[in-house]
Amino acid sequence: MSTAVENIAAAAPAEADHGRTERLFAAQQVKALSLRTSTAAERIEKIKRLRQAMFDRSEQIYKACHADFAKPAPEVDITEILPVVMEANHAIRHLKGWMKPERKRPTLLMFGTSAEVRNEPKGVCLIISPWNYPINLSFGPLISAIAAGNTVILKPSEMTPHCAQLMDDIVSDLFDEDEVTVVQGAVQTSQHLLGLHFDHIFFTGSPAVGKIVMRAAAEHLTSVTLELGGKSPVIVDKTADIDKSAKNLAWGKFANNGQTCIAPDYMYVHTDILDSFVEAMRKAMTKLYGDQAQMASNADYCRIVNDKHYARVKSLIDDATERGARVSMGGVEANNDNYIAPTLLTEVDRESRVLSEEIFGPILPIVPFTDSDRVIDEINAQPKPLALYVFARDNDFIDKVLSNTSAGGSCVNHSMVQFLHANLPFGGVNNSGLGNSHGHYGFKAFSHERAVVRERFSLSFLFLPPYKGFTRWFIKFATRWLV
């Protein structure tokens, strides 16, 4: 979702905390063995403690998020605390059912046996979490890992240090370190952790760093869940409800200052409604954050996380405008707190970086279209995105887009809310991710599905040598009729 660690491969490992980290890892390996037989009640109790901490520590969470990137308290509630509580509640309600062995009917060939799938803990898990939703994207996967019965080392991003320290404090208060612990540090710490033989790695970050994580995991044949990102396109058809679409897109794009992996990244708008839609977007943005003069002082609008990312986002606007793009609203203003206004770009040159690089900031470029087939071809020519959004009232158009494109997830006539649906998988495809999270899917991500067959009175003895007479006949019969 964001770059949790950067340039891991190029960093030299630090030695200072390696000894402690390896002692923690060894202790968790021992503890993981005993957790294999932990009950649903024991796991639920741990999840309840973490859920309660979200309420007890809410004021501290507000302060930490504001200190790191001026995130307003209501947005912290919506995007940090609420998802964690939702994840916890869903696991608490359903964990007993998830843990039950799944009975499987025998096939003809397996007549006389019984079979089941047992979900067993993977063991010692590493969660590397990002900076853009530091609490949510750390504790959400942690709940899934606990539900599945694992031990966890959590590595939060160093780019949001106040949130990282608060999570360290919370975890230290709630868990023994041989069960769940936080390891803080920068690139060198991440590199060292990736060198350990974890049983599962759950990484949230950029596709570039995801490849580094996957290469490191391959050294130990460690399973991975990669929640990545990419450029999530939006298609606004001429049949769309213009005002409703603009309102939902303005919120989805500019919440958290656009620093969201599933935020609308660039937008195709049908030429028949282009002018009216741009005006509707301007009105929606003004309603959310005030007019141009008010936006910089609006407490409901957070900031770019640091100077480096501010410079990167600013350079995308500069590049686009130098190539002829028109700033229909927003832009960069002189500031000293990493402020970039919600920005709408039109007349964008196709060679602009803003149309090829993941934006991860408050810029929404608009590309007009008339031919939906060309739009679909252009989307399919790019790496598969984490999200794709369609705004239309024409169901045939909606079905055409969904059937002819690929994405981790999609919304029709809204954006980003798929993340909050506890019964849906959340994950990417290829460049945008590997595996799923949330709810039952998160539980399975941290579980091994173990197949168990119980012999009762099967026909397996009929396959044994010597291969003569009836045995040879039966093998041929089974090959033709019993499979």
Coordinates of C-alpha atoms in Angstrom, one line a residue:
M1 CA 0.0 0.0 0.0
S2 CA 2.9 2.2 0.6
T3 CA 6.6 1.7 0.7
A4 CA 7.2 0.1 4.1
V5 CA 10.9 -0.4 3.4
E6 CA 13.0 1.0 0.6
N7 CA 16.2 -0.1 -1.1
I8 CA 16.5 -3.2 1.1
A9 CA 18.9 -4.9 -1.2
A10 CA 21.3 -1.9 -1.2
A11 CA 21.5 -1.5 2.5
A12 CA 24.3 -2.9 4.7
P13 CA 22.9 -4.7 7.8
A14 CA 23.2 -3.1 11.1
E15 CA 24.6 -5.2 14.0
A16 CA 23.3 -3.4 17.0
D17 CA 20.0 -5.2 17.5
H18 CA 20.7 -8.4 15.6
G19 CA 21.4 -10.4 18.7
R20 CA 18.1 -9.4 20.4
T21 CA 16.1 -10.0 17.2
E22 CA 17.5 -13.5 16.8
R23 CA 16.8 -14.3 20.5
L24 CA 13.2 -13.1 20.0
F25 CA 12.9 -15.2 16.8
A26 CA 14.3 -18.3 18.6
A27 CA 11.9 -17.8 21.5
Q28 CA 9.0 -17.5 19.2
Q29 CA 9.9 -20.7 17.4
V30 CA 9.6 -22.5 20.7
K31 CA 6.3 -20.8 21.6
A32 CA 4.8 -21.5 18.1
L33 CA 5.0 -25.2 18.9
S34 CA 2.7 -24.9 21.9
L35 CA 0.3 -22.5 20.1
R36 CA -0.5 -25.3 17.6
T37 CA -3.0 -26.7 20.2
S38 CA -4.3 -23.3 21.4
T39 CA -8.1 -23.1 21.6
A40 CA -10.5 -20.7 19.9
A41 CA -11.3 -19.2 23.4
E42 CA -7.6 -18.5 24.1
R43 CA -7.1 -16.8 20.7
I44 CA -10.3 -14.8 21.0
E45 CA -9.2 -13.5 24.4
K46 CA -6.0 -12.1 22.9
I47 CA -8.0 -10.5 20.1
K48 CA -10.3 -8.9 22.6
R49 CA -7.4 -7.4 24.5
L50 CA -6.1 -5.8 21.3
R51 CA -9.6 -4.6 20.4
Q52 CA -10.0 -3.0 23.8
A53 CA -6.6 -1.3 23.4
M54 CA -8.1 0.5 20.3
F55 CA -10.6 2.2 22.6
D56 CA -8.4 2.7 25.6
R57 CA -5.6 4.2 23.6
S58 CA -7.7 6.1 21.1
E59 CA -6.5 9.5 22.3
Q60 CA -2.9 8.4 22.0
I61 CA -3.6 7.0 18.5
Y62 CA -5.0 10.4 17.5
K63 CA -1.9 12.2 18.8
A64 CA 0.5 9.8 17.1
C65 CA -1.2 10.0 13.7
H66 CA -1.4 13.8 13.9
A67 CA 2.3 14.0 14.9
D68 CA 3.4 11.9 12.0
F69 CA 1.3 13.5 9.2
A70 CA -1.4 15.7 10.7
K71 CA -4.1 13.2 10.2
P72 CA -7.4 14.4 11.7
A73 CA -9.0 12.5 14.5
P74 CA -12.3 11.6 12.6
E75 CA -10.2 10.2 9.7
V76 CA -8.2 8.2 12.3
D77 CA -11.4 6.7 13.6
I78 CA -12.6 5.8 10.1
T79 CA -9.4 4.5 8.5
E80 CA -7.3 3.3 11.5
I81 CA -9.4 2.3 14.5
L82 CA -12.7 1.2 12.8
P83 CA -11.0 -1.3 10.5
V84 CA -9.1 -2.9 13.3
V85 CA -12.2 -3.2 15.5
M86 CA -14.1 -4.5 12.6
E87 CA -11.4 -7.2 11.9
A88 CA -11.4 -8.1 15.6
N89 CA -15.2 -8.4 15.9
H90 CA -15.4 -10.5 12.7
A91 CA -12.7 -12.9 14.0
I92 CA -14.3 -13.1 17.4
R93 CA -17.7 -14.0 15.9
H94 CA -16.5 -16.6 13.5
L95 CA -13.2 -18.1 14.7
K96 CA -14.7 -21.2 16.2
G97 CA -16.2 -22.1 12.9
W98 CA -13.0 -21.3 11.0
M99 CA -11.0 -23.6 13.2
K100 CA -13.3 -26.6 12.8
P101 CA -12.0 -29.3 10.4
E102 CA -13.7 -29.1 7.1
R103 CA -15.2 -32.5 6.2
K104 CA -14.8 -33.6 2.6
R105 CA -16.8 -36.2 0.8
P106 CA -14.9 -39.1 -0.7
T107 CA -14.5 -39.5 -4.4
L108 CA -15.3 -42.9 -6.0
L109 CA -11.6 -43.8 -6.0
M110 CA -11.5 -42.9 -2.2
F111 CA -14.6 -44.9 -1.3
G112 CA -14.1 -46.4 2.1
T113 CA -12.1 -43.4 3.5
S114 CA -13.1 -40.2 5.3
A115 CA -11.3 -36.9 4.8
E116 CA -11.0 -33.5 6.3
V117 CA -9.0 -30.3 5.9
R118 CA -7.5 -29.0 9.2
N119 CA -6.3 -25.3 9.4
E120 CA -3.1 -25.3 11.4
P121 CA -0.9 -22.4 12.3
K122 CA 2.0 -21.7 10.0
G123 CA 4.3 -20.9 12.9
V124 CA 6.5 -17.8 13.3
C125 CA 5.2 -14.9 11.1
L126 CA 6.7 -11.6 10.1
I127 CA 4.5 -8.6 9.4
I128 CA 6.1 -5.7 7.7
S129 CA 3.6 -2.8 7.7
P130 CA 3.6 0.6 5.9
W131 CA 3.3 4.2 7.0
N132 CA 0.2 5.4 5.2
Y133 CA -2.3 3.6 7.5
P134 CA 0.2 2.5 10.2
I135 CA -2.3 1.3 12.9
N136 CA -4.8 -0.3 10.5
L137 CA -2.3 -2.1 8.3
S138 CA -0.3 -3.4 11.3
F139 CA -3.0 -4.6 13.7
G140 CA -5.4 -5.9 11.0
P141 CA -2.9 -8.6 9.8
L142 CA -1.9 -9.2 13.4
I143 CA -5.5 -10.1 14.3
S144 CA -5.5 -12.6 11.5
A145 CA -2.2 -14.1 12.5
I146 CA -3.4 -14.4 16.2
A147 CA -6.6 -16.0 15.0
A148 CA -4.7 -18.6 13.1
G149 CA -2.6 -19.4 16.2
N150 CA 0.8 -18.0 15.2
T151 CA 3.6 -16.0 16.9
V152 CA 4.4 -12.7 15.3
I153 CA 7.2 -10.2 14.9
L154 CA 5.8 -6.9 13.7
K155 CA 8.1 -4.5 11.9
P156 CA 6.3 -1.1 11.5
S157 CA 7.5 1.7 9.2
E158 CA 10.1 4.0 10.5
M159 CA 8.5 6.8 8.5
T160 CA 5.7 7.2 11.1
P161 CA 7.8 7.0 14.3
H162 CA 5.2 8.2 16.7
C163 CA 2.8 5.5 15.6
A164 CA 5.5 2.9 15.5
Q165 CA 6.5 3.6 19.1
L166 CA 2.8 3.6 20.2
M167 CA 2.3 0.2 18.6
D168 CA 5.4 -1.0 20.4
D169 CA 4.0 0.1 23.7
I170 CA 0.6 -1.4 23.1
V171 CA 2.0 -4.8 22.0
S172 CA 4.5 -4.8 25.0
D173 CA 1.6 -4.3 27.4
L174 CA -0.7 -6.9 25.8
F175 CA 1.6 -9.8 24.9
D176 CA 4.7 -11.7 26.0
E177 CA 7.5 -11.0 23.5
D178 CA 7.8 -14.7 22.7
E179 CA 4.3 -14.5 21.3
V180 CA 4.0 -11.1 19.7
T181 CA 6.6 -8.4 19.6
V182 CA 7.5 -5.2 17.7
V183 CA 10.9 -4.7 16.2
Q184 CA 11.6 -1.1 15.2
G185 CA 14.2 0.1 12.8
A186 CA 14.8 1.2 9.2
V187 CA 16.0 -0.5 6.1
Q188 CA 18.8 -2.5 7.8
T189 CA 16.4 -3.9 10.3
S190 CA 14.1 -5.1 7.6
Q191 CA 16.9 -6.6 5.7
H192 CA 18.1 -8.6 8.7
L193 CA 14.5 -9.8 9.5
L194 CA 14.1 -11.0 5.9
G195 CA 17.2 -13.1 6.3
L196 CA 15.5 -15.2 9.1
H197 CA 13.6 -18.4 8.4
F198 CA 10.1 -17.3 9.0
D199 CA 7.2 -19.6 8.3
H200 CA 5.1 -16.8 6.7
I201 CA 5.8 -13.2 5.7
F202 CA 3.0 -10.6 5.3
F203 CA 4.2 -7.5 3.6
T204 CA 2.3 -4.4 2.7
G205 CA 4.2 -1.9 0.4
S206 CA 5.2 -1.1 -3.1
P207 CA 5.5 -3.6 -5.9
A208 CA 9.2 -2.8 -6.2
V209 CA 9.9 -3.7 -2.6
G210 CA 7.4 -6.6 -2.8
K211 CA 9.8 -8.2 -5.3
I212 CA 12.7 -7.9 -2.9
V213 CA 10.6 -9.4 -0.1
M214 CA 9.6 -12.3 -2.3
R215 CA 13.2 -13.0 -3.4
A216 CA 14.3 -13.0 0.3
A217 CA 11.4 -15.4 1.1
A218 CA 12.5 -17.7 -1.7
E219 CA 15.8 -18.4 0.0
H220 CA 13.9 -20.3 2.7
L221 CA 10.8 -21.3 0.6
T222 CA 8.8 -19.1 3.0
S223 CA 5.2 -18.4 2.0
V224 CA 4.2 -14.8 1.5
T225 CA 1.2 -12.5 1.4
L226 CA 2.0 -9.4 -0.6
E227 CA -0.4 -6.4 -0.4
L228 CA 1.0 -4.1 -3.0
G229 CA -0.3 -1.2 -5.1
G230 CA -0.1 0.2 -8.6
K231 CA -2.2 2.6 -10.6
S232 CA -5.9 2.0 -9.9
P233 CA -8.0 3.3 -12.9
V234 CA -11.4 4.9 -12.8
I235 CA -13.9 4.8 -15.7
V236 CA -16.7 7.3 -15.7
D237 CA -19.3 6.5 -18.3
K238 CA -21.6 9.1 -19.9
T239 CA -24.5 7.3 -18.1
A240 CA -23.0 7.9 -14.6
D241 CA -24.7 10.0 -11.9
I242 CA -22.4 12.9 -12.2
D243 CA -22.9 14.5 -8.8
K244 CA -22.9 11.3 -6.8
S245 CA -19.8 10.0 -8.7
A246 CA -17.9 13.2 -8.1
K247 CA -18.7 13.1 -4.4
N248 CA -17.6 9.5 -4.0
L249 CA -14.5 10.0 -6.0
A250 CA -13.4 13.2 -4.2
W251 CA -13.6 11.4 -0.9
G252 CA -11.9 8.2 -2.2
K253 CA -9.1 10.1 -3.8
F254 CA -8.2 12.8 -1.2
A255 CA -8.8 11.0 2.1
N256 CA -5.4 10.5 3.8
N257 CA -4.1 13.1 1.2
G258 CA -4.3 10.5 -1.5
Q259 CA -1.8 8.2 0.3
T260 CA -3.8 5.1 -0.2
C261 CA -3.0 2.0 -2.2
I262 CA -6.5 1.7 -3.5
A263 CA -7.1 5.4 -4.1
P264 CA -8.3 6.3 -7.6
D265 CA -5.1 7.0 -9.4
Y266 CA -6.2 8.3 -12.8
M267 CA -9.6 8.8 -14.4
Y268 CA -11.2 8.2 -17.8
V269 CA -14.2 10.4 -18.3
H270 CA -16.5 10.2 -21.3
T271 CA -16.2 13.4 -23.4
D272 CA -20.0 13.9 -23.4
I273 CA -20.0 14.7 -19.7
L274 CA -16.4 15.9 -19.3
D275 CA -17.1 19.6 -18.6
S276 CA -20.0 19.0 -16.2
F277 CA -18.0 16.3 -14.4
V278 CA -15.0 18.5 -13.9
E279 CA -17.2 21.2 -12.4
A280 CA -18.9 18.6 -10.2
M281 CA -15.5 17.4 -9.0
R282 CA -14.6 21.0 -8.1
K283 CA -17.8 21.5 -6.2
A284 CA -17.3 18.2 -4.3
M285 CA -13.7 19.0 -3.4
T286 CA -14.7 22.4 -2.2
K287 CA -17.5 20.9 -0.1
L288 CA -15.1 18.5 1.5
Y289 CA -12.1 20.8 2.2
G290 CA -13.3 24.4 1.5
D291 CA -12.3 26.7 -1.3
Q292 CA -8.7 27.2 -2.5
A293 CA -7.9 29.7 0.2
Q294 CA -9.3 27.6 3.0
M295 CA -7.8 24.2 2.2
A296 CA -4.4 24.8 3.7
S297 CA -5.8 25.6 7.1
N298 CA -8.5 22.9 7.0
A299 CA -7.9 20.5 9.9
D300 CA -9.8 17.7 8.1
Y301 CA -7.0 17.5 5.5
C302 CA -3.8 15.7 6.4
R303 CA -0.3 16.2 5.0
I304 CA 2.2 14.4 2.9
V305 CA 4.2 12.1 5.2
N306 CA 7.6 13.7 4.8
D307 CA 9.8 16.0 2.7
K308 CA 10.9 13.3 0.4
H309 CA 7.4 12.3 -0.6
Y310 CA 6.4 15.9 -0.8
A311 CA 9.1 16.6 -3.4
R312 CA 8.1 13.5 -5.3
V313 CA 4.5 14.4 -5.5
K314 CA 5.3 18.1 -6.4
S315 CA 7.6 16.9 -9.2
L316 CA 4.6 15.0 -10.7
I317 CA 2.6 18.2 -10.9
D318 CA 5.5 20.1 -12.2
D319 CA 6.1 17.6 -14.9
A320 CA 2.5 17.5 -16.0
T321 CA 2.1 21.3 -16.2
E322 CA 5.4 21.6 -18.1
R323 CA 3.9 19.3 -20.7
G324 CA 0.8 21.4 -20.9
A325 CA -1.6 20.0 -18.3
R326 CA -4.1 22.4 -16.8
V327 CA -4.6 22.6 -13.1
S328 CA -8.4 22.8 -12.8
M329 CA -8.2 23.0 -9.0
G330 CA -5.5 22.8 -6.4
G331 CA -1.8 22.7 -7.1
V332 CA 1.3 23.4 -5.0
E333 CA 1.6 26.4 -2.8
A334 CA 4.4 27.7 -0.7
N335 CA 4.4 26.0 2.6
N336 CA 6.6 24.5 5.3
D337 CA 4.4 21.5 6.4
N338 CA 4.3 19.3 3.3
Y339 CA 1.0 20.7 2.1
I340 CA -0.3 20.0 -1.4
A341 CA -3.8 20.9 -2.1
P342 CA -6.3 18.4 -3.6
T343 CA -5.4 18.8 -7.2
L344 CA -7.4 18.1 -10.4
L345 CA -5.5 17.9 -13.7
T346 CA -7.0 18.1 -17.1
E347 CA -5.6 18.2 -20.7
V348 CA -2.8 15.9 -19.5
D349 CA -0.2 14.8 -22.0
R350 CA 0.0 11.0 -22.3
E351 CA 3.7 11.1 -21.7
S352 CA 3.4 12.8 -18.4
R353 CA 4.8 10.9 -15.4
V354 CA 1.5 11.3 -13.5
L355 CA 0.0 8.8 -16.0
S356 CA 2.8 6.2 -15.7
E357 CA 3.9 6.4 -12.1
E358 CA 1.9 5.5 -9.0
I359 CA 0.9 8.9 -7.6
F360 CA 0.3 8.1 -3.9
G361 CA -0.7 11.7 -3.3
P362 CA -3.5 14.2 -3.8
I363 CA -3.4 14.4 -7.6
L364 CA -6.2 13.2 -9.9
P365 CA -5.5 13.4 -13.6
I366 CA -8.4 13.2 -16.0
V367 CA -8.2 11.6 -19.5
P368 CA -11.2 12.1 -21.8
F369 CA -12.5 9.1 -23.8
T370 CA -15.1 8.2 -26.4
D371 CA -14.2 4.6 -27.2
S372 CA -14.5 2.2 -24.2
D373 CA -12.7 -0.6 -26.1
R374 CA -9.6 1.6 -26.3
V375 CA -9.8 2.4 -22.6
I376 CA -10.0 -1.3 -21.8
D377 CA -7.0 -2.0 -24.1
E378 CA -5.0 0.7 -22.4
I379 CA -5.8 -0.6 -18.9
N380 CA -4.9 -4.2 -20.0
A381 CA -1.6 -3.0 -21.4
Q382 CA -0.6 -1.9 -17.9
P383 CA 0.3 -4.1 -14.9
K384 CA -2.8 -5.4 -13.1
P385 CA -4.0 -2.8 -10.6
L386 CA -5.0 -3.3 -7.0
A387 CA -8.4 -1.7 -7.7
L388 CA -10.5 -0.6 -10.6
Y389 CA -13.6 1.6 -10.3
V390 CA -16.5 2.0 -12.7
F391 CA -19.1 4.7 -12.5
A392 CA -22.2 4.1 -14.7
R393 CA -25.9 3.4 -14.7
D394 CA -25.6 1.2 -17.8
N395 CA -25.3 -2.4 -16.5
D396 CA -24.1 -3.7 -19.9
F397 CA -21.2 -1.1 -19.7
I398 CA -20.4 -2.1 -16.2
D399 CA -20.3 -5.8 -17.1
K400 CA -18.2 -5.2 -20.1
V401 CA -15.6 -3.4 -18.1
L402 CA -15.5 -6.0 -15.3
S403 CA -15.5 -8.9 -17.7
N404 CA -12.7 -7.6 -19.9
T405 CA -10.2 -6.3 -17.2
S406 CA -8.4 -7.7 -14.2
A407 CA -7.9 -6.1 -10.8
G408 CA -7.4 -7.1 -7.2
G409 CA -10.9 -5.7 -6.4
S410 CA -13.5 -3.3 -7.8
C411 CA -16.3 -1.0 -6.8
V412 CA -19.2 0.1 -9.0
N413 CA -20.3 3.7 -8.3
H414 CA -18.1 4.1 -5.3
S415 CA -14.4 3.9 -4.4
M416 CA -12.3 2.3 -1.6
V417 CA -15.2 0.9 0.3
Q418 CA -14.4 -2.7 -0.8
F419 CA -11.7 -2.6 1.9
L420 CA -14.3 -2.4 4.6
H421 CA -16.3 -5.4 3.5
A422 CA -15.4 -8.1 6.1
N423 CA -16.8 -11.0 4.0
L424 CA -14.7 -10.2 0.9
P425 CA -11.1 -11.0 0.2
F426 CA -8.7 -8.1 -0.1
G427 CA -5.7 -8.5 -2.2
G428 CA -4.0 -7.8 -5.5
V429 CA -3.1 -9.8 -8.6
N430 CA 0.4 -10.2 -10.0
N431 CA 2.1 -6.8 -9.8
S432 CA -0.5 -5.5 -7.3
G433 CA -0.2 -8.4 -4.9
L434 CA -0.2 -12.1 -4.0
G435 CA -2.7 -13.7 -1.7
N436 CA -5.6 -12.2 0.3
S437 CA -6.4 -10.7 3.7
H438 CA -9.4 -9.8 5.9
G439 CA -11.8 -12.0 7.7
H440 CA -11.7 -15.7 6.8
Y441 CA -9.3 -14.9 4.0
G442 CA -6.8 -13.4 6.4
F443 CA -7.2 -16.4 8.7
K444 CA -6.4 -18.7 5.8
A445 CA -3.4 -16.6 4.8
F446 CA -1.8 -17.4 8.1
S447 CA -2.9 -21.0 8.1
H448 CA -1.8 -24.2 6.4
E449 CA -4.6 -26.2 5.0
R450 CA -3.6 -29.7 6.0
A451 CA -5.3 -32.6 4.2
V452 CA -6.1 -35.7 6.3
V453 CA -7.4 -39.0 5.0
R454 CA -8.6 -41.7 7.4
E455 CA -8.6 -45.3 6.2
R456 CA -11.6 -47.4 7.0
F457 CA -12.3 -50.1 4.4
S458 CA -10.9 -48.6 1.2
L459 CA -10.1 -50.5 -2.0
S460 CA -6.4 -49.5 -1.9
F461 CA -5.2 -53.1 -1.4
L462 CA -6.5 -53.9 -4.9
F463 CA -3.7 -51.7 -6.4
L464 CA -0.9 -53.6 -4.8
P465 CA 1.5 -55.8 -6.7
P466 CA 2.0 -58.4 -8.0
Y467 CA 0.4 -56.8 -11.1
K468 CA -1.3 -59.9 -12.6
G469 CA -4.7 -61.0 -13.6
F470 CA -7.4 -59.3 -11.6
T471 CA -5.1 -56.5 -10.2
R472 CA -4.1 -55.4 -13.8
W473 CA -7.8 -55.5 -14.8
F474 CA -8.9 -53.5 -11.8
I475 CA -6.2 -50.8 -12.3
K476 CA -7.4 -50.2 -15.8
F477 CA -11.1 -50.3 -14.7
A478 CA -10.4 -47.7 -12.0
T479 CA -8.4 -45.5 -14.4
R480 CA -11.4 -45.4 -16.7
W481 CA -14.4 -45.4 -14.4
L482 CA -13.5 -44.4 -10.9
V483 CA -11.7 -41.0 -11.4

